[in-house]
Amino acid sequence: MLNFRLRVFYSVATFSSFTRAAEEMFITQPAVTKNIKELESELGIRLFNRIANKITLTEAGRLLLHYTEHVLTLDKKFMFDLGVLKQKFAGDLKLGASTTIGQYVLPAILAQFKREQPDIELSLLNDNTQRIETALIDKLLDLGIVEGNSKNNQLKYIPFLKDEIVAVAHSSQSLFEKDEITLDELKSIPLVLREIGSGSLEVITDKLKQKDIKLKDLNVVMHLGSTESIKTFLANSNSIGLISINAVSKEIANGEFKIIDIANFEMERNFYFIHLHGVPSGFTEMFIQYALSYYNRK
């Protein structure tokens, strides 16, 4: 089992912040400071440079971080292998999901996984695809689930679930009366889209590019940071939103929203599991297989 002081050190080194480390580990900032000082005293060398409000690793700190990462990997492997022997798993798994997946796809999987594996501590960071990928590269997460494949060569992408981005209008607006529009009509209709860096916008941009249409050719009236914000906006504006079918299926079923077909144009995509290249931890692989089987059972 990894020494607690090393866990505190790893958290401070990862976040470059005593405050963030305290929040991450659910301890006080003075407790973080105390553990770091005791570790430095035990090793007889300074691990962090503290200049004004900035914290950086010393050469000794970088060396310790290198070995601590290896120990953490071994610790996770040990906990998983021990769970195999005991037929009871205990450990932690840090997940990150892009907004649509984290809000509309994962909750049911997480709830059932937790019922079956109550001693595995799950945490979920919900952010846009770009930030989830960055968090994985910075080793803040074990596994990401994102919209689209940005082909970052530091990451491995594993297909998870098919999705489609659809054009929708709210029942309170006049655009709701339309059943189909052309791509030329799409250029003039007021549109509301997700923010820069989101997987949804990346897919939309790529699909339009295949039709020789650029984002600037469209009448985009607003970029919003969540699908829920887009749905609320559409309820108060005669606009069309381009959003995941997974995010609006219930509202379509009850008649609040309607899909407006775009002639000869589809925006299908995959959701992907992503992790750093190499063999994923046992807990990571367990969750991937569980999520895949969950949707195969449906």
Short mmCIF file of C-alpha atoms in Angstrom, two decimals:
data_model
loop_
_atom_site.label_atom_id
_atom_site.label_comp_id
_atom_site.label_asym_id
_atom_site.label_seq_id
_atom_site.Cartn_x
_atom_site.Cartn_y
_atom_site.Cartn_z
CA MET A 1 0.00 0.00 0.00
CA LEU A 2 1.33 3.44 -0.91
CA ASN A 3 2.58 5.50 2.03
CA PHE A 4 0.13 8.33 2.89
CA ARG A 5 2.88 10.96 2.75
CA LEU A 6 3.74 9.84 -0.76
CA ARG A 7 0.08 10.19 -1.74
CA VAL A 8 0.09 13.73 -0.37
CA PHE A 9 3.35 14.47 -2.21
CA TYR A 10 1.95 13.06 -5.46
CA SER A 11 -1.19 15.17 -5.17
CA VAL A 12 0.76 18.39 -4.52
CA ALA A 13 3.18 17.60 -7.35
CA THR A 14 0.33 16.83 -9.75
CA PHE A 15 -1.69 19.97 -9.02
CA SER A 16 1.26 22.26 -8.17
CA SER A 17 -0.93 23.43 -5.31
CA PHE A 18 -1.22 22.67 -1.61
CA THR A 19 -4.83 23.90 -1.68
CA ARG A 20 -5.88 21.65 -4.57
CA ALA A 21 -4.11 18.70 -2.97
CA ALA A 22 -6.02 19.28 0.28
CA GLU A 23 -9.33 19.36 -1.61
CA GLU A 24 -8.44 16.24 -3.58
CA MET A 25 -7.49 14.26 -0.46
CA PHE A 26 -10.22 15.65 1.81
CA ILE A 27 -7.73 16.91 4.40
CA THR A 28 -6.82 20.41 5.57
CA GLN A 29 -4.12 22.50 3.94
CA PRO A 30 -2.07 22.56 7.20
CA ALA A 31 -2.17 18.75 7.14
CA VAL A 32 -0.79 18.77 3.60
CA THR A 33 2.00 21.15 4.63
CA LYS A 34 2.80 19.01 7.68
CA ASN A 35 3.07 15.81 5.63
CA ILE A 36 5.30 17.42 3.02
CA LYS A 37 7.61 18.88 5.69
CA GLU A 38 7.83 15.49 7.42
CA LEU A 39 8.62 13.78 4.10
CA GLU A 40 11.32 16.35 3.31
CA SER A 41 12.77 15.88 6.80
CA GLU A 42 12.73 12.09 6.41
CA LEU A 43 14.52 12.26 3.06
CA GLY A 44 16.82 15.08 4.14
CA ILE A 45 16.19 17.18 1.04
CA ARG A 46 13.77 19.82 -0.22
CA LEU A 47 11.15 18.53 -2.67
CA PHE A 48 9.44 21.79 -3.66
CA ASN A 49 10.55 25.29 -4.46
CA ARG A 50 8.19 27.82 -2.94
CA ILE A 51 8.47 31.21 -4.63
CA ALA A 52 5.68 33.70 -3.91
CA ASN A 53 2.47 31.78 -4.73
CA LYS A 54 4.12 29.33 -7.12
CA ILE A 55 5.17 25.79 -6.27
CA THR A 56 7.61 23.85 -8.46
CA LEU A 57 9.44 20.57 -8.01
CA THR A 58 13.12 20.55 -7.15
CA GLU A 59 15.39 18.04 -8.89
CA ALA A 60 14.86 15.69 -5.93
CA GLY A 61 11.09 16.26 -6.21
CA ARG A 62 11.10 15.35 -9.90
CA LEU A 63 13.06 12.18 -9.09
CA LEU A 64 10.63 11.23 -6.33
CA LEU A 65 7.65 11.92 -8.62
CA HIS A 66 9.10 9.59 -11.24
CA TYR A 67 9.36 6.73 -8.77
CA THR A 68 6.06 7.53 -7.08
CA GLU A 69 4.24 7.17 -10.43
CA HIS A 70 5.73 3.68 -10.78
CA VAL A 71 4.74 2.79 -7.22
CA LEU A 72 1.20 4.04 -7.82
CA THR A 73 0.91 1.85 -10.91
CA LEU A 74 2.14 -1.18 -8.95
CA ASP A 75 -0.21 -0.32 -6.07
CA LYS A 76 -3.23 -0.29 -8.41
CA LYS A 77 -2.11 -3.57 -9.98
CA PHE A 78 -1.66 -5.17 -6.56
CA MET A 79 -5.11 -4.06 -5.38
CA PHE A 80 -6.72 -5.44 -8.53
CA ASP A 81 -4.83 -8.76 -8.43
CA LEU A 82 -5.66 -9.10 -4.75
CA GLY A 83 -9.32 -8.51 -5.60
CA VAL A 84 -9.16 -11.31 -8.16
CA LEU A 85 -7.88 -13.69 -5.48
CA LYS A 86 -10.45 -12.56 -2.91
CA GLN A 87 -13.21 -12.24 -5.52
CA LYS A 88 -13.91 -8.85 -3.97
CA PHE A 89 -12.45 -5.67 -5.37
CA ALA A 90 -11.38 -2.53 -3.50
CA GLY A 91 -9.54 0.47 -4.88
CA ASP A 92 -10.18 3.72 -6.71
CA LEU A 93 -10.94 4.69 -10.27
CA LYS A 94 -10.79 8.27 -11.53
CA LEU A 95 -12.99 8.83 -14.55
CA GLY A 96 -13.43 11.83 -16.79
CA ALA A 97 -16.27 12.31 -19.26
CA SER A 98 -17.17 14.96 -21.77
CA THR A 99 -20.32 16.84 -20.88
CA THR A 100 -22.94 14.95 -22.89
CA ILE A 101 -21.64 11.53 -21.85
CA GLY A 102 -21.23 12.50 -18.21
CA GLN A 103 -24.76 13.85 -18.01
CA TYR A 104 -26.81 11.50 -20.19
CA VAL A 105 -24.92 8.23 -20.75
CA LEU A 106 -22.78 7.38 -17.73
CA PRO A 107 -25.04 7.91 -14.67
CA ALA A 108 -26.99 4.67 -15.13
CA ILE A 109 -23.77 2.69 -15.72
CA LEU A 110 -22.08 4.22 -12.69
CA ALA A 111 -25.05 3.48 -10.44
CA GLN A 112 -25.17 -0.19 -11.42
CA PHE A 113 -21.37 -0.59 -11.32
CA LYS A 114 -21.34 0.87 -7.80
CA ARG A 115 -24.07 -1.52 -6.67
CA GLU A 116 -22.00 -4.46 -7.90
CA GLN A 117 -18.59 -3.14 -6.76
CA PRO A 118 -19.32 -1.06 -3.64
CA ASP A 119 -15.69 -0.98 -2.46
CA ILE A 120 -14.34 0.62 -5.62
CA GLU A 121 -14.28 4.37 -5.08
CA LEU A 122 -15.42 6.15 -8.23
CA SER A 123 -14.89 9.81 -9.05
CA LEU A 124 -16.03 11.61 -12.20
CA LEU A 125 -14.69 14.81 -13.73
CA ASN A 126 -17.23 16.27 -16.16
CA ASP A 127 -15.77 18.70 -18.72
CA ASN A 128 -15.41 19.16 -22.46
CA THR A 129 -13.41 16.68 -24.54
CA GLN A 130 -10.33 18.88 -24.84
CA ARG A 131 -9.99 19.26 -21.07
CA ILE A 132 -10.62 15.57 -20.39
CA GLU A 133 -7.80 14.68 -22.78
CA THR A 134 -5.49 17.17 -21.04
CA ALA A 135 -6.36 15.73 -17.62
CA LEU A 136 -5.51 12.23 -18.85
CA ILE A 137 -2.16 13.37 -20.24
CA ASP A 138 -1.45 15.10 -16.91
CA LYS A 139 -2.26 11.76 -15.20
CA LEU A 140 -5.13 13.21 -13.19
CA LEU A 141 -7.48 10.52 -14.54
CA ASP A 142 -7.37 6.78 -15.18
CA LEU A 143 -9.92 6.74 -17.99
CA GLY A 144 -11.78 9.22 -20.15
CA ILE A 145 -15.00 8.80 -22.12
CA VAL A 146 -15.34 11.45 -24.82
CA GLU A 147 -17.23 12.56 -27.91
CA GLY A 148 -15.23 12.13 -31.09
CA ASN A 149 -11.64 11.14 -31.81
CA SER A 150 -9.22 14.06 -31.91
CA LYS A 151 -6.38 11.61 -32.70
CA ASN A 152 -4.07 12.81 -29.94
CA ASN A 153 -1.01 10.57 -30.39
CA GLN A 154 -0.51 10.33 -26.62
CA LEU A 155 -3.86 8.61 -26.18
CA LYS A 156 -5.49 5.35 -27.22
CA TYR A 157 -9.09 5.58 -28.45
CA ILE A 158 -11.47 2.62 -28.02
CA PRO A 159 -14.96 2.85 -29.62
CA PHE A 160 -17.73 2.72 -27.02
CA LEU A 161 -21.14 3.78 -28.30
CA LYS A 162 -22.64 5.20 -31.48
CA ASP A 163 -24.33 8.59 -31.31
CA GLU A 164 -25.86 11.10 -33.69
CA ILE A 165 -26.00 14.88 -33.54
CA VAL A 166 -29.42 16.09 -34.66
CA ALA A 167 -31.07 19.43 -35.41
CA VAL A 168 -33.89 20.17 -32.96
CA ALA A 169 -36.42 22.93 -32.37
CA HIS A 170 -38.67 23.60 -29.37
CA SER A 171 -42.44 23.13 -29.59
CA SER A 172 -43.06 26.75 -28.55
CA GLN A 173 -41.26 28.16 -31.60
CA SER A 174 -42.33 28.47 -35.25
CA LEU A 175 -39.35 26.42 -36.50
CA PHE A 176 -41.02 23.43 -34.82
CA GLU A 177 -43.42 23.33 -37.81
CA LYS A 178 -40.61 22.34 -40.19
CA ASP A 179 -39.98 18.67 -40.93
CA GLU A 180 -36.91 19.04 -43.12
CA ILE A 181 -34.47 21.71 -44.25
CA THR A 182 -31.65 21.80 -46.79
CA LEU A 183 -28.02 22.60 -46.02
CA ASP A 184 -28.50 25.95 -47.76
CA GLU A 185 -31.42 26.71 -45.43
CA LEU A 186 -29.30 25.68 -42.45
CA LYS A 187 -26.86 28.48 -43.30
CA SER A 188 -29.48 31.17 -42.68
CA ILE A 189 -31.41 29.72 -39.73
CA PRO A 190 -30.30 30.96 -36.29
CA LEU A 191 -28.21 28.23 -34.66
CA VAL A 192 -27.05 27.59 -31.11
CA LEU A 193 -24.05 25.27 -30.65
CA ARG A 194 -21.75 23.93 -27.96
CA GLU A 195 -18.58 25.79 -26.98
CA ILE A 196 -15.15 25.69 -28.62
CA GLY A 197 -13.28 22.62 -27.35
CA SER A 198 -16.38 20.45 -27.07
CA GLY A 199 -16.51 17.13 -28.88
CA SER A 200 -19.90 18.00 -30.34
CA LEU A 201 -18.65 21.14 -32.04
CA GLU A 202 -15.60 19.29 -33.35
CA VAL A 203 -17.84 16.68 -35.00
CA ILE A 204 -20.20 19.30 -36.44
CA THR A 205 -17.28 21.26 -37.88
CA ASP A 206 -15.76 18.13 -39.42
CA LYS A 207 -19.05 16.94 -40.99
CA LEU A 208 -19.76 20.39 -42.45
CA LYS A 209 -16.24 20.54 -43.85
CA GLN A 210 -17.00 17.38 -45.82
CA LYS A 211 -19.78 19.41 -47.50
CA ASP A 212 -17.43 22.37 -48.11
CA ILE A 213 -19.20 24.43 -45.45
CA LYS A 214 -17.29 26.33 -42.76
CA LEU A 215 -18.61 27.23 -39.34
CA LYS A 216 -18.40 30.91 -40.23
CA ASP A 217 -20.84 30.28 -43.11
CA LEU A 218 -23.57 29.53 -40.57
CA ASN A 219 -25.77 31.93 -38.64
CA VAL A 220 -24.48 30.96 -35.18
CA VAL A 221 -26.19 33.18 -32.62
CA MET A 222 -24.72 31.58 -29.51
CA HIS A 223 -22.14 29.07 -28.23
CA LEU A 224 -23.12 27.57 -24.87
CA GLY A 225 -21.20 25.41 -22.41
CA SER A 226 -23.78 22.68 -21.85
CA THR A 227 -26.57 20.89 -23.67
CA GLU A 228 -29.05 21.83 -20.95
CA SER A 229 -28.25 25.51 -21.59
CA ILE A 230 -28.90 24.95 -25.28
CA LYS A 231 -32.29 23.34 -24.58
CA THR A 232 -33.31 26.21 -22.33
CA PHE A 233 -32.15 28.73 -24.94
CA LEU A 234 -34.21 26.98 -27.63
CA ALA A 235 -37.31 27.16 -25.43
CA ASN A 236 -36.96 30.94 -25.54
CA SER A 237 -35.66 31.53 -29.04
CA ASN A 238 -36.81 30.64 -32.55
CA SER A 239 -33.55 28.83 -33.27
CA ILE A 240 -32.26 25.37 -34.04
CA GLY A 241 -29.82 23.51 -31.82
CA LEU A 242 -27.43 20.80 -32.96
CA ILE A 243 -27.15 18.34 -30.07
CA SER A 244 -26.73 14.65 -29.25
CA ILE A 245 -29.79 12.44 -29.72
CA ASN A 246 -28.89 10.90 -26.33
CA ALA A 247 -29.36 14.30 -24.70
CA VAL A 248 -32.82 15.02 -26.03
CA SER A 249 -34.51 11.63 -26.55
CA LYS A 250 -36.88 12.03 -23.58
CA GLU A 251 -38.01 15.50 -24.67
CA ILE A 252 -38.56 14.24 -28.23
CA ALA A 253 -40.68 11.39 -26.88
CA ASN A 254 -42.89 13.77 -24.90
CA GLY A 255 -43.23 16.26 -27.77
CA GLU A 256 -41.27 19.11 -26.23
CA PHE A 257 -38.63 18.98 -28.96
CA LYS A 258 -38.69 17.76 -32.53
CA ILE A 259 -35.93 16.56 -34.83
CA ILE A 260 -35.72 18.54 -38.06
CA ASP A 261 -34.08 16.44 -40.76
CA ILE A 262 -31.30 18.01 -42.79
CA ALA A 263 -31.56 16.65 -46.34
CA ASN A 264 -28.60 14.48 -47.40
CA PHE A 265 -26.67 15.26 -44.24
CA GLU A 266 -25.99 13.13 -41.18
CA MET A 267 -23.74 13.74 -38.20
CA GLU A 268 -23.06 10.29 -36.80
CA ARG A 269 -20.15 9.72 -34.45
CA ASN A 270 -18.71 7.37 -31.85
CA PHE A 271 -18.19 7.93 -28.18
CA TYR A 272 -14.74 6.69 -27.16
CA PHE A 273 -12.95 5.39 -24.11
CA ILE A 274 -9.52 7.00 -23.96
CA HIS A 275 -6.43 6.27 -21.86
CA LEU A 276 -2.70 6.79 -22.07
CA HIS A 277 -0.90 4.37 -24.37
CA GLY A 278 0.12 1.13 -22.69
CA VAL A 279 -1.78 -1.52 -20.82
CA PRO A 280 -4.60 0.06 -18.75
CA SER A 281 -4.91 -0.81 -15.06
CA GLY A 282 -7.10 -3.74 -14.05
CA PHE A 283 -9.79 -1.43 -12.68
CA THR A 284 -9.74 0.64 -15.88
CA GLU A 285 -10.13 -2.44 -18.07
CA MET A 286 -12.84 -3.77 -15.75
CA PHE A 287 -14.88 -0.60 -16.16
CA ILE A 288 -14.43 -0.54 -19.95
CA GLN A 289 -15.69 -4.10 -20.27
CA TYR A 290 -18.54 -3.45 -17.83
CA ALA A 291 -19.74 -0.38 -19.76
CA LEU A 292 -19.53 -2.22 -23.09
CA SER A 293 -21.52 -5.17 -21.73
CA TYR A 294 -24.07 -2.81 -20.13
CA TYR A 295 -25.08 -1.46 -23.54
CA ASN A 296 -24.88 -4.85 -25.20
CA ARG A 297 -27.44 -6.09 -22.66
CA LYS A 298 -29.89 -3.27 -23.42
#
